[in-house]
mmCIF file of C-alpha atoms and ligand atoms in Angstrom:
data_model
loop_
_atom_site.group_PDB
_atom_site.id
_atom_site.type_symbol
_atom_site.label_atom_id
_atom_site.label_comp_id
_atom_site.label_asym_id
_atom_site.label_seq_id
_atom_site.Cartn_x
_atom_site.Cartn_y
_atom_site.Cartn_z
ATOM 1 C CA MET A 1 35.151 17.573 26.398
ATOM 2 C CA LYS A 2 31.540 18.118 25.677
ATOM 3 C CA PRO A 3 29.183 19.053 28.529
ATOM 4 C CA ILE A 4 27.214 16.077 29.731
ATOM 5 C CA ILE A 5 23.984 17.790 30.953
ATOM 6 C CA PRO A 6 22.982 19.329 27.587
ATOM 7 C CA LEU A 7 23.464 15.785 26.053
ATOM 8 C CA LEU A 8 21.197 14.347 28.676
ATOM 9 C CA LEU A 9 18.727 17.027 28.112
ATOM 10 C CA THR A 10 18.800 16.404 24.343
ATOM 11 C CA ALA A 11 18.145 12.655 24.888
ATOM 12 C CA ALA A 12 15.295 13.395 27.240
ATOM 13 C CA THR A 13 13.810 15.849 24.868
ATOM 14 C CA VAL A 14 13.775 13.387 22.044
ATOM 15 C CA LEU A 15 12.410 10.528 24.197
ATOM 16 C CA ALA A 16 9.613 12.995 25.375
ATOM 17 C CA ALA A 17 8.793 13.882 21.894
ATOM 18 C CA SER A 18 8.316 10.289 20.778
ATOM 19 C CA PRO A 19 4.541 9.405 21.737
ATOM 20 C CA VAL A 20 4.285 6.545 24.122
ATOM 21 C CA THR A 21 2.745 3.231 22.866
ATOM 22 C CA HIS A 22 1.756 -0.050 24.217
ATOM 23 C CA THR A 23 0.827 -3.548 23.219
ATOM 24 C CA ASP A 24 -1.392 -4.293 26.192
ATOM 25 C CA GLU A 25 -4.845 -5.374 25.394
ATOM 26 C CA SER A 26 -6.125 -4.263 28.880
ATOM 27 C CA LYS A 27 -5.165 -0.774 27.974
ATOM 28 C CA VAL A 28 -7.346 -0.491 24.757
ATOM 29 C CA PRO A 29 -9.833 2.323 25.540
ATOM 30 C CA ALA A 30 -13.551 1.840 25.171
ATOM 31 C CA TYR A 31 -14.639 3.045 21.655
ATOM 32 C CA THR A 32 -17.458 3.368 19.382
ATOM 33 C CA LEU A 33 -16.942 3.001 15.592
ATOM 34 C CA PRO A 34 -18.694 5.148 13.129
ATOM 35 C CA ASP A 35 -21.191 2.978 11.178
ATOM 36 C CA PRO A 36 -20.367 2.577 7.522
ATOM 37 C CA LEU A 37 -24.017 2.315 6.797
ATOM 38 C CA VAL A 38 -25.275 5.476 8.529
ATOM 39 C CA SER A 39 -24.828 8.776 6.605
ATOM 40 C CA ASP A 40 -23.180 11.701 8.132
ATOM 41 C CA ASN A 41 -26.748 13.230 8.677
ATOM 42 C CA GLY A 42 -27.817 10.127 10.642
ATOM 43 C CA THR A 43 -29.931 8.557 7.913
ATOM 44 C CA PRO A 44 -29.366 4.827 7.527
ATOM 45 C CA VAL A 45 -28.146 3.405 4.220
ATOM 46 C CA LYS A 46 -30.614 0.743 3.378
ATOM 47 C CA SER A 47 -30.072 -0.209 -0.409
ATOM 48 C CA PRO A 48 -27.293 -0.547 -2.842
ATOM 49 C CA ALA A 49 -28.739 2.456 -4.705
ATOM 50 C CA GLU A 50 -27.943 4.564 -1.750
ATOM 51 C CA TRP A 51 -24.267 3.326 -1.397
ATOM 52 C CA PRO A 52 -22.542 5.490 -3.836
ATOM 53 C CA LYS A 53 -23.666 8.584 -1.905
ATOM 54 C CA ARG A 54 -22.381 7.134 1.320
ATOM 55 C CA ARG A 55 -19.355 5.891 -0.298
ATOM 56 C CA ALA A 56 -18.397 9.312 -1.536
ATOM 57 C CA GLU A 57 -19.045 10.809 1.946
ATOM 58 C CA ILE A 58 -16.600 8.327 3.576
ATOM 59 C CA LEU A 59 -14.097 8.837 0.829
ATOM 60 C CA ALA A 60 -14.245 12.570 1.349
ATOM 61 C CA HIS A 61 -13.552 12.141 5.160
ATOM 62 C CA PHE A 62 -10.338 9.841 4.346
ATOM 63 C CA GLU A 63 -9.116 12.467 1.937
ATOM 64 C CA LYS A 64 -9.697 15.537 4.023
ATOM 65 C CA HIS A 65 -8.532 14.022 7.338
ATOM 66 C CA ILE A 66 -6.083 11.384 6.624
ATOM 67 C CA TYR A 67 -4.424 10.776 3.349
ATOM 68 C CA GLY A 68 -4.854 14.112 1.819
ATOM 69 C CA ILE A 69 -6.679 15.173 -1.399
ATOM 70 C CA THR A 70 -4.881 14.231 -4.622
ATOM 71 C CA PRO A 71 -5.284 16.984 -7.002
ATOM 72 C CA PRO A 72 -7.531 16.116 -9.820
ATOM 73 C CA ALA A 73 -5.051 17.406 -12.497
ATOM 74 C CA ALA A 74 -2.649 14.821 -11.108
ATOM 75 C CA ILE A 75 -5.237 12.053 -11.463
ATOM 76 C CA ALA A 76 -5.975 13.109 -14.956
ATOM 77 C CA LEU A 77 -2.389 12.705 -16.108
ATOM 78 C CA LYS A 78 -1.839 9.920 -18.567
ATOM 79 C CA PRO A 79 1.396 8.328 -18.665
ATOM 80 C CA VAL A 80 3.243 7.637 -22.085
ATOM 81 C CA ALA A 81 4.790 4.163 -21.978
ATOM 82 C CA ARG A 82 8.129 2.967 -23.695
ATOM 83 C CA GLU A 83 9.299 -0.440 -23.417
ATOM 84 C CA THR A 84 13.018 -0.118 -22.606
ATOM 85 C CA GLN A 85 13.858 -3.727 -22.148
ATOM 86 C CA ASN A 86 12.346 -7.200 -23.246
ATOM 87 C CA ILE A 87 13.901 -10.395 -22.005
ATOM 88 C CA PRO A 88 12.055 -13.428 -23.231
ATOM 89 C CA ASP A 89 14.028 -16.040 -21.605
ATOM 90 C CA PHE A 90 13.813 -14.766 -18.045
ATOM 91 C CA LEU A 91 13.795 -17.377 -15.279
ATOM 92 C CA ALA A 92 15.390 -20.071 -17.566
ATOM 93 C CA GLY A 93 12.774 -19.337 -20.315
ATOM 94 C CA LYS A 94 9.777 -19.469 -18.095
ATOM 95 C CA ALA A 95 8.928 -15.982 -18.244
ATOM 96 C CA THR A 96 9.279 -12.685 -20.152
ATOM 97 C CA LEU A 97 10.554 -9.697 -18.349
ATOM 98 C CA ARG A 98 9.796 -6.227 -19.516
ATOM 99 C CA GLU A 99 10.971 -2.780 -18.346
ATOM 100 C CA ILE A 100 8.621 -0.005 -19.186
ATOM 101 C CA GLU A 101 9.334 3.666 -18.596
ATOM 102 C CA LEU A 102 6.161 5.641 -17.838
ATOM 103 C CA THR A 103 6.679 9.320 -18.448
ATOM 104 C CA PHE A 104 4.496 12.509 -18.274
ATOM 105 C CA PRO A 105 6.031 14.808 -21.029
ATOM 106 C CA ASP A 106 3.625 17.659 -20.539
ATOM 107 C CA THR A 107 4.546 18.000 -16.872
ATOM 108 C CA PRO A 108 8.149 18.364 -16.620
ATOM 109 C CA LYS A 109 8.287 18.105 -12.860
ATOM 110 C CA ALA A 110 6.664 14.624 -12.871
ATOM 111 C CA PRO A 111 9.074 11.843 -12.131
ATOM 112 C CA THR A 112 9.589 8.853 -14.488
ATOM 113 C CA LEU A 113 8.116 5.532 -13.205
ATOM 114 C CA ASN A 114 10.061 2.445 -14.018
ATOM 115 C CA LEU A 115 7.497 -0.439 -14.109
ATOM 116 C CA LEU A 116 8.871 -3.976 -14.129
ATOM 117 C CA LEU A 117 6.523 -6.540 -15.776
ATOM 118 C CA ILE A 118 7.044 -10.248 -15.699
ATOM 119 C CA THR A 119 4.598 -12.679 -17.482
ATOM 120 C CA PRO A 120 4.599 -16.270 -17.770
ATOM 121 C CA ASN A 121 5.479 -17.621 -21.167
ATOM 122 C CA LYS A 122 3.181 -20.655 -21.014
ATOM 123 C CA THR A 123 -0.268 -19.134 -21.062
ATOM 124 C CA SER A 124 -3.247 -19.251 -23.555
ATOM 125 C CA SER A 125 -4.614 -15.830 -22.743
ATOM 126 C CA PRO A 126 -3.322 -12.671 -21.117
ATOM 127 C CA PRO A 127 -2.834 -13.525 -17.472
ATOM 128 C CA PRO A 128 -3.986 -11.834 -14.419
ATOM 129 C CA VAL A 129 -1.391 -9.746 -12.754
ATOM 130 C CA PHE A 130 -0.352 -8.834 -9.182
ATOM 131 C CA LEU A 131 0.685 -5.084 -8.927
ATOM 132 C CA GLY A 132 2.688 -3.912 -5.879
ATOM 133 C CA LEU A 133 5.217 -1.213 -5.043
ATOM 134 C CA ASN A 134 8.682 -2.502 -3.746
ATOM 135 C CA PHE A 135 10.854 -0.937 -0.993
ATOM 136 C CA ARG A 136 14.244 -0.823 -2.547
ATOM 137 C CA GLY A 137 14.225 -0.899 -6.234
ATOM 138 C CA ASN A 138 12.968 -3.392 -8.912
ATOM 139 C CA HIS A 139 16.390 -5.022 -8.916
ATOM 140 C CA THR A 140 15.981 -6.227 -5.485
ATOM 141 C CA ILE A 141 13.116 -8.609 -6.463
ATOM 142 C CA HIS A 142 15.505 -11.090 -8.394
ATOM 143 C CA PRO A 143 19.323 -11.324 -8.779
ATOM 144 C CA ASP A 144 19.249 -11.584 -12.630
ATOM 145 C CA PRO A 145 21.874 -8.773 -13.428
ATOM 146 C CA ARG A 146 19.908 -7.760 -16.571
ATOM 147 C CA ILE A 147 17.319 -6.020 -14.402
ATOM 148 C CA THR A 148 18.326 -2.343 -14.312
ATOM 149 C CA LEU A 149 19.748 -1.123 -11.095
ATOM 150 C CA SER A 150 17.815 1.713 -9.719
ATOM 151 C CA THR A 151 19.702 4.985 -9.405
ATOM 152 C CA ARG A 152 17.172 6.784 -7.302
ATOM 153 C CA TRP A 153 17.555 7.803 -3.658
ATOM 154 C CA MET A 154 17.351 4.699 -1.220
ATOM 155 C CA GLU A 155 17.255 4.530 2.465
ATOM 156 C CA ASN A 156 20.604 3.265 3.793
ATOM 157 C CA ASP A 157 20.256 -0.229 4.699
ATOM 158 C CA PRO A 158 23.006 -2.776 5.220
ATOM 159 C CA LYS A 159 20.633 -5.749 4.597
ATOM 160 C CA ALA A 160 19.710 -4.251 1.199
ATOM 161 C CA ALA A 161 23.263 -3.051 0.351
ATOM 162 C CA THR A 162 22.265 0.490 -0.066
ATOM 163 C CA ILE A 163 25.141 2.925 0.726
ATOM 164 C CA ASN A 164 25.164 6.732 0.601
ATOM 165 C CA HIS A 165 21.514 6.453 -0.360
ATOM 166 C CA ARG A 166 22.176 4.593 -3.526
ATOM 167 C CA ALA A 167 21.806 0.976 -4.389
ATOM 168 C CA THR A 168 25.017 -1.106 -5.077
ATOM 169 C CA ASP A 169 25.196 -4.249 -7.228
ATOM 170 C CA ALA A 170 25.232 -6.239 -4.044
ATOM 171 C CA SER A 171 21.639 -5.188 -3.521
ATOM 172 C CA ARG A 172 20.411 -7.273 -6.429
ATOM 173 C CA GLY A 173 18.040 -10.039 -5.240
ATOM 174 C CA THR A 174 18.022 -8.657 -1.636
ATOM 175 C CA ALA A 175 14.075 -8.885 -1.525
ATOM 176 C CA THR A 176 13.658 -12.164 -3.314
ATOM 177 C CA SER A 177 11.947 -13.777 -0.215
ATOM 178 C CA ARG A 178 9.250 -11.176 -0.612
ATOM 179 C CA TRP A 179 8.696 -11.750 -4.313
ATOM 180 C CA PRO A 180 8.593 -15.487 -4.820
ATOM 181 C CA LEU A 181 8.346 -15.246 -8.562
ATOM 182 C CA ASP A 182 8.548 -18.953 -9.478
ATOM 183 C CA LEU A 183 5.639 -19.770 -7.260
ATOM 184 C CA ILE A 184 3.568 -16.732 -8.701
ATOM 185 C CA LEU A 185 4.403 -17.523 -12.293
ATOM 186 C CA SER A 186 3.884 -21.302 -11.870
ATOM 187 C CA ARG A 187 0.291 -20.427 -10.751
ATOM 188 C CA GLY A 188 -0.166 -18.510 -14.070
ATOM 189 C CA TYR A 189 0.071 -15.068 -12.714
ATOM 190 C CA ALA A 190 2.014 -12.173 -14.006
ATOM 191 C CA ILE A 191 3.761 -9.684 -11.649
ATOM 192 C CA ALA A 192 4.326 -5.872 -11.933
ATOM 193 C CA THR A 193 6.237 -3.767 -9.738
ATOM 194 C CA LEU A 194 7.832 -0.374 -9.340
ATOM 195 C CA TYR A 195 10.048 1.307 -6.708
ATOM 196 C CA CYS A 196 7.980 3.595 -4.468
ATOM 197 C CA GLY A 197 10.983 5.966 -4.408
ATOM 198 C CA ASP A 198 10.459 6.635 -8.183
ATOM 199 C CA ILE A 199 7.101 8.265 -7.064
ATOM 200 C CA GLU A 200 8.368 9.979 -3.972
ATOM 201 C CA PRO A 201 11.433 9.059 -1.885
ATOM 202 C CA ASP A 202 10.544 7.930 1.586
ATOM 203 C CA HIS A 203 11.776 10.743 3.924
ATOM 204 C CA PRO A 204 10.460 14.024 5.036
ATOM 205 C CA ASP A 205 12.132 16.068 2.251
ATOM 206 C CA GLY A 206 11.252 13.510 -0.601
ATOM 207 C CA ILE A 207 8.428 15.804 -1.512
ATOM 208 C CA LYS A 208 10.951 17.784 -3.563
ATOM 209 C CA GLN A 209 11.570 14.709 -5.902
ATOM 210 C CA SER A 210 7.995 13.773 -5.826
ATOM 211 C CA ILE A 211 4.873 14.056 -8.024
ATOM 212 C CA ARG A 212 3.701 16.158 -5.200
ATOM 213 C CA ALA A 213 6.111 18.874 -6.324
ATOM 214 C CA ALA A 214 4.487 19.129 -9.706
ATOM 215 C CA PHE A 215 1.021 19.676 -8.069
ATOM 216 C CA PRO A 216 1.753 21.540 -4.689
ATOM 217 C CA THR A 217 -1.171 21.641 -2.239
ATOM 218 C CA PRO A 218 -0.404 24.231 0.583
ATOM 219 C CA ASP A 219 -3.511 23.457 2.654
ATOM 220 C CA ASP A 220 -3.559 21.080 5.556
ATOM 221 C CA SER A 221 -5.659 18.712 3.564
ATOM 222 C CA GLY A 222 -3.004 18.353 0.809
ATOM 223 C CA TRP A 223 -1.845 14.948 -0.213
ATOM 224 C CA GLY A 224 0.774 13.054 1.704
ATOM 225 C CA ALA A 225 3.409 10.523 0.358
ATOM 226 C CA ILE A 226 0.932 7.603 0.849
ATOM 227 C CA ALA A 227 -1.423 9.349 -1.547
ATOM 228 C CA ALA A 228 1.517 10.082 -3.863
ATOM 229 C CA TRP A 229 2.559 6.377 -3.810
ATOM 230 C CA SER A 230 -1.107 5.468 -4.627
ATOM 231 C CA TRP A 231 -1.155 7.873 -7.468
ATOM 232 C CA GLY A 232 1.743 5.963 -8.957
ATOM 233 C CA LEU A 233 -0.070 2.689 -8.556
ATOM 234 C CA SER A 234 -3.029 4.243 -10.535
ATOM 235 C CA LYS A 235 -0.667 5.349 -13.211
ATOM 236 C CA ALA A 236 0.744 1.752 -13.486
ATOM 237 C CA MET A 237 -2.833 0.679 -13.824
ATOM 238 C CA ASP A 238 -3.404 3.042 -16.580
ATOM 239 C CA HIS A 239 -0.692 1.242 -18.435
ATOM 240 C CA LEU A 240 -1.711 -2.419 -17.487
ATOM 241 C CA SER A 241 -5.412 -1.739 -18.252
ATOM 242 C CA SER A 242 -4.443 -1.283 -21.976
ATOM 243 C CA SER A 243 -1.424 -3.552 -22.073
ATOM 244 C CA PRO A 244 -1.922 -6.785 -24.389
ATOM 245 C CA ALA A 245 0.497 -8.534 -22.176
ATOM 246 C CA VAL A 246 -2.068 -8.941 -19.204
ATOM 247 C CA ASN A 247 -5.511 -9.048 -18.432
ATOM 248 C CA GLY A 248 -6.338 -5.510 -17.305
ATOM 249 C CA LYS A 249 -9.615 -6.548 -15.742
ATOM 250 C CA GLN A 250 -7.861 -8.977 -13.271
ATOM 251 C CA VAL A 251 -5.335 -6.670 -11.723
ATOM 252 C CA ALA A 252 -4.799 -7.700 -7.991
ATOM 253 C CA LEU A 253 -3.132 -4.862 -6.030
ATOM 254 C CA LEU A 254 -0.938 -5.818 -3.020
ATOM 255 C CA GLY A 255 1.305 -4.164 -0.615
ATOM 256 C CA HIS A 256 3.306 -4.848 2.698
ATOM 257 C CA SER A 257 3.383 -2.489 5.591
ATOM 258 C CA ARG A 258 3.560 1.107 4.538
ATOM 259 C CA LEU A 259 3.087 -0.022 0.994
ATOM 260 C CA GLY A 260 0.001 -2.085 2.351
ATOM 261 C CA LYS A 261 -1.481 1.243 3.596
ATOM 262 C CA THR A 262 -0.714 2.503 0.114
ATOM 263 C CA ALA A 263 -2.361 -0.487 -1.614
ATOM 264 C CA LEU A 264 -5.591 0.181 0.529
ATOM 265 C CA TRP A 265 -5.761 3.841 -0.367
ATOM 266 C CA ALA A 266 -5.147 3.126 -4.047
ATOM 267 C CA GLY A 267 -7.713 0.449 -4.013
ATOM 268 C CA ALA A 268 -10.265 2.744 -2.306
ATOM 269 C CA THR A 269 -9.646 5.631 -4.737
ATOM 270 C CA ASP A 270 -9.258 3.678 -8.010
ATOM 271 C CA GLU A 271 -12.021 1.152 -8.601
ATOM 272 C CA ARG A 272 -10.306 -0.505 -11.464
ATOM 273 C CA PHE A 273 -8.339 -2.607 -9.049
ATOM 274 C CA ALA A 274 -10.233 -6.052 -9.151
ATOM 275 C CA PHE A 275 -8.751 -7.249 -5.881
ATOM 276 C CA VAL A 276 -7.016 -5.618 -3.028
ATOM 277 C CA ILE A 277 -4.549 -7.165 -0.561
ATOM 278 C CA SER A 278 -3.188 -5.680 2.638
ATOM 279 C CA ASN A 279 -0.239 -7.444 4.164
ATOM 280 C CA ASN A 280 0.542 -6.329 7.662
ATOM 281 C CA SER A 281 -0.520 -2.702 6.934
ATOM 282 C CA GLY A 282 -1.236 -1.629 10.506
ATOM 283 C CA CYS A 283 -1.827 1.860 11.677
ATOM 284 C CA GLY A 284 -3.220 3.938 8.839
ATOM 285 C CA GLY A 285 -3.795 0.843 6.879
ATOM 286 C CA ALA A 286 -6.155 -1.976 7.921
ATOM 287 C CA ALA A 287 -5.815 -1.616 11.762
ATOM 288 C CA LEU A 288 -8.592 0.452 13.767
ATOM 289 C CA SER A 289 -7.174 3.699 14.918
ATOM 290 C CA ARG A 290 -9.410 3.821 17.974
ATOM 291 C CA ARG A 291 -7.843 0.841 19.645
ATOM 292 C CA ALA A 292 -4.645 2.853 19.687
ATOM 293 C CA PHE A 293 -2.743 -0.509 20.109
ATOM 294 C CA GLY A 294 0.929 -0.738 18.878
ATOM 295 C CA GLU A 295 1.562 2.089 16.450
ATOM 296 C CA THR A 296 -0.863 5.052 17.185
ATOM 297 C CA VAL A 297 -1.887 8.019 15.159
ATOM 298 C CA ALA A 298 0.290 10.207 17.280
ATOM 299 C CA ARG A 299 3.354 7.856 16.908
ATOM 300 C CA ILE A 300 2.938 7.466 13.183
ATOM 301 C CA ASN A 301 2.688 11.290 12.443
ATOM 302 C CA HIS A 302 5.689 11.706 14.736
ATOM 303 C CA SER A 303 7.834 9.130 12.999
ATOM 304 C CA PHE A 304 6.710 9.687 9.431
ATOM 305 C CA PRO A 305 5.351 13.286 9.239
ATOM 306 C CA HIS A 306 5.495 13.135 5.337
ATOM 307 C CA TRP A 307 3.070 10.058 5.009
ATOM 308 C CA PHE A 308 -0.325 11.632 5.648
ATOM 309 C CA ALA A 309 -2.097 15.029 5.259
ATOM 310 C CA ARG A 310 -1.185 17.474 8.061
ATOM 311 C CA SER A 311 -4.799 17.519 8.922
ATOM 312 C CA PHE A 312 -4.360 13.956 10.471
ATOM 313 C CA ARG A 313 -2.234 15.288 13.290
ATOM 314 C CA GLN A 314 -5.268 16.877 14.901
ATOM 315 C CA TYR A 315 -6.137 13.299 15.873
ATOM 316 C CA ASN A 316 -3.035 12.565 17.697
ATOM 317 C CA ASP A 317 -4.215 11.085 21.048
ATOM 318 C CA ASN A 318 -7.551 12.085 19.829
ATOM 319 C CA GLU A 319 -8.803 9.099 17.779
ATOM 320 C CA SER A 320 -12.395 9.141 18.783
ATOM 321 C CA ALA A 321 -12.670 12.615 17.062
ATOM 322 C CA LEU A 322 -11.943 11.005 13.659
ATOM 323 C CA PRO A 323 -14.926 11.105 11.425
ATOM 324 C CA VAL A 324 -14.068 7.573 10.193
ATOM 325 C CA ASP A 325 -12.022 4.592 11.242
ATOM 326 C CA GLN A 326 -10.198 2.151 9.058
ATOM 327 C CA HIS A 327 -12.957 -0.431 8.877
ATOM 328 C CA GLN A 328 -14.490 2.262 6.533
ATOM 329 C CA LEU A 329 -11.435 2.422 4.321
ATOM 330 C CA LEU A 330 -11.913 -1.345 3.870
ATOM 331 C CA ALA A 331 -15.670 -0.803 3.177
ATOM 332 C CA LEU A 332 -14.623 1.434 0.238
ATOM 333 C CA ILE A 333 -13.176 -1.668 -1.435
ATOM 334 C CA ALA A 334 -16.569 -3.281 -1.647
ATOM 335 C CA PRO A 335 -18.023 -5.035 -3.496
ATOM 336 C CA ARG A 336 -14.520 -5.990 -4.801
ATOM 337 C CA PRO A 337 -12.643 -8.938 -3.112
ATOM 338 C CA LEU A 338 -10.397 -7.906 -0.229
ATOM 339 C CA HIS A 339 -7.674 -9.914 1.454
ATOM 340 C CA VAL A 340 -6.180 -8.715 4.792
ATOM 341 C CA ALA A 341 -3.283 -10.471 6.467
ATOM 342 C CA SER A 342 -1.484 -10.101 9.900
ATOM 343 C CA ALA A 343 1.464 -11.854 11.531
ATOM 344 C CA THR A 344 1.319 -13.290 15.120
ATOM 345 C CA GLN A 345 4.515 -11.354 16.272
ATOM 346 C CA ASP A 346 3.588 -8.057 14.436
ATOM 347 C CA LEU A 347 1.890 -6.513 17.322
ATOM 348 C CA TRP A 348 2.994 -3.006 16.184
ATOM 349 C CA ALA A 349 0.349 -3.453 13.391
ATOM 350 C CA ASP A 350 -2.167 -4.654 15.822
ATOM 351 C CA PRO A 351 -3.448 -8.011 14.342
ATOM 352 C CA LYS A 352 -6.624 -7.926 16.249
ATOM 353 C CA GLY A 353 -7.398 -4.405 15.016
ATOM 354 C CA GLU A 354 -6.792 -5.519 11.464
ATOM 355 C CA ARG A 355 -9.156 -8.598 11.791
ATOM 356 C CA LEU A 356 -11.889 -6.281 13.596
ATOM 357 C CA ALA A 357 -11.604 -3.677 10.944
ATOM 358 C CA LEU A 358 -12.256 -6.352 8.193
ATOM 359 C CA ASP A 359 -15.292 -7.751 10.288
ATOM 360 C CA HIS A 360 -16.771 -4.295 10.594
ATOM 361 C CA ALA A 361 -16.334 -3.584 6.835
ATOM 362 C CA LYS A 362 -18.553 -6.591 5.882
ATOM 363 C CA PRO A 363 -21.885 -4.785 6.288
ATOM 364 C CA ALA A 364 -20.945 -2.872 3.041
ATOM 365 C CA TYR A 365 -20.565 -6.191 1.215
ATOM 366 C CA GLN A 366 -23.868 -7.475 2.533
ATOM 367 C CA LEU A 367 -25.625 -4.211 1.701
ATOM 368 C CA LEU A 368 -24.464 -4.683 -2.002
ATOM 369 C CA GLY A 369 -26.012 -8.222 -1.933
ATOM 370 C CA LYS A 370 -22.416 -9.770 -2.101
ATOM 371 C CA PRO A 371 -21.266 -12.818 0.000
ATOM 372 C CA SER A 372 -18.946 -11.178 2.364
ATOM 373 C CA ALA A 373 -17.701 -14.655 3.481
ATOM 374 C CA LEU A 374 -16.371 -15.280 -0.051
ATOM 375 C CA LEU A 375 -15.131 -11.859 -0.810
ATOM 376 C CA THR A 376 -13.374 -10.990 2.367
ATOM 377 C CA THR A 377 -10.529 -13.125 3.519
ATOM 378 C CA TYR A 378 -8.339 -12.845 6.679
ATOM 379 C CA HIS A 379 -5.286 -14.792 7.525
ATOM 380 C CA ILE A 380 -2.684 -14.705 10.264
ATOM 381 C CA ARG A 381 0.698 -16.174 9.853
ATOM 382 C CA GLU A 382 2.992 -17.269 12.501
ATOM 383 C CA GLY A 383 6.068 -14.921 12.656
ATOM 384 C CA ALA A 384 7.365 -11.449 12.325
ATOM 385 C CA HIS A 385 6.309 -8.518 10.144
ATOM 386 C CA ASP A 386 7.120 -9.592 6.708
ATOM 387 C CA ILE A 387 5.613 -10.822 3.557
ATOM 388 C CA THR A 388 6.635 -14.359 2.711
ATOM 389 C CA ALA A 389 5.888 -17.125 0.295
ATOM 390 C CA GLU A 390 3.374 -18.466 2.833
ATOM 391 C CA ASP A 391 1.455 -15.132 2.686
ATOM 392 C CA TRP A 392 1.635 -15.322 -1.199
ATOM 393 C CA SER A 393 0.163 -18.820 -1.382
ATOM 394 C CA HIS A 394 -2.770 -17.516 0.373
ATOM 395 C CA TYR A 395 -3.111 -14.596 -1.803
ATOM 396 C CA LEU A 396 -2.839 -16.941 -5.035
ATOM 397 C CA ASP A 397 -5.524 -19.169 -3.571
ATOM 398 C CA SER A 398 -7.824 -16.201 -3.100
ATOM 399 C CA ALA A 399 -7.023 -14.706 -6.501
ATOM 400 C CA ASP A 400 -7.778 -18.146 -8.016
ATOM 401 C CA ARG A 401 -11.380 -17.992 -6.321
ATOM 402 C CA HIS A 402 -11.975 -14.467 -7.474
ATOM 403 C CA PHE A 403 -10.667 -14.761 -10.870
ATOM 404 C CA SER A 404 -12.529 -18.056 -11.256
ATOM 405 C CA ARG A 405 -9.287 -19.978 -11.980
ATOM 406 C CA SER A 406 -8.951 -23.623 -11.200
ATOM 407 C CA PRO A 407 -6.431 -24.005 -8.427
ATOM 408 C CA SER A 408 -2.958 -25.379 -9.457
ATOM 409 C CA PRO A 409 -2.580 -29.211 -9.358
HETATM 410 C C1 LIG B 501 7.164 0.901 10.492
HETATM 411 C C2 LIG B 501 6.013 1.821 10.595
HETATM 412 C C3 LIG B 501 4.778 1.102 10.120
HETATM 413 C C4 LIG B 501 5.139 0.199 8.973
HETATM 414 C C5 LIG B 501 6.579 -0.247 8.825
HETATM 415 C C6 LIG B 501 6.986 -0.611 7.391
HETATM 416 O O1 LIG B 501 8.289 1.507 11.133
HETATM 417 O O2 LIG B 501 5.912 2.212 11.971
HETATM 418 O O3 LIG B 501 3.728 1.909 10.093
HETATM 419 O O4 LIG B 501 4.816 1.023 7.913
HETATM 420 O O5 LIG B 501 7.300 0.707 9.267
HETATM 421 O O6 LIG B 501 6.575 -0.034 6.338
HETATM 422 O O7 LIG B 501 7.767 -1.473 7.248
#
């Protein structure tokens, strides 16, 4: 029989190691947010002409202290695209589905990215497109057996039918509620997605299969998994921006939860994205870190040590020392349209902190002479942490406005 005391001790050690969190508004500490419109040297930023310099300062803080620095050589890589599948009668003839392999032949350690692109067949010009990473493989977004089943590492998840870290046939279509294709296509939009695990499997050892292995950065400010996933979104954008199948000037970037954090970082670092959407992105996404409500910096660094730069750990239980807060990440999207969404039961992601961050990003839009009321949208849906058709219908309405499309009848 195994001794009981060491077991209890082990449990206690694990519990002690997991940083304490709360969802009690009365425990939110008093805090002062850094001003997006005051330079590091204290000079107020008063005109649009002064913004690029201030923007660069803010971006550098996020790179150095939070997401990590993406090596310029990785940014410079250009993918070679090869269409591996073209199904013109997808969704009962309503759409064309393409599978496009993006490779980096000069960088042998770079992973292959498998982009899925679905475009409406009834369209007079190349359509605007929503781009977003998925959690469990392209084959989860729709049950059509012609979509290639991912062979990459997957988190074991009974709901998604992934066993021994591999997808099974039963995992086809397990994420359809998150990708309401009929709705999106009927509104005239295309959809592009790839599995985040193509870029880097989501576990602490995933770096070995990641683009990060091709560009190692040993210092504390080296890029984390979120920056690697963002890199993958930019590589998908490299392809979409020159593809005749879609309007490369109207690429809306969206992500849920950890992939919402990723969409925000990709939108901040790559200004080709015309519209950026954060769905329930929470800590390290749209939520203010200084509120320390729900998931905290200490907790996220503990649970997901591979997501951020190691330098982010110095702000565990020390958020007020951060040179920036997440409202400034949102300000980096300005003057491009931005939509932030929360869910009422998703206290872990701090809905109030997400809304406040958006409010505190608005001065950047105003400085640039842009109507922040039109360009920044917030909605909160009843219910749990998820992305649903209801969320999508809000995003489609926003996209119609920003891309000057008449709303559907
Ligand atoms: C949670 C994590 C959040 C969020 C979420 C998700 O476990 O604490 O930061 O990223 O996962 O991605 O679903």
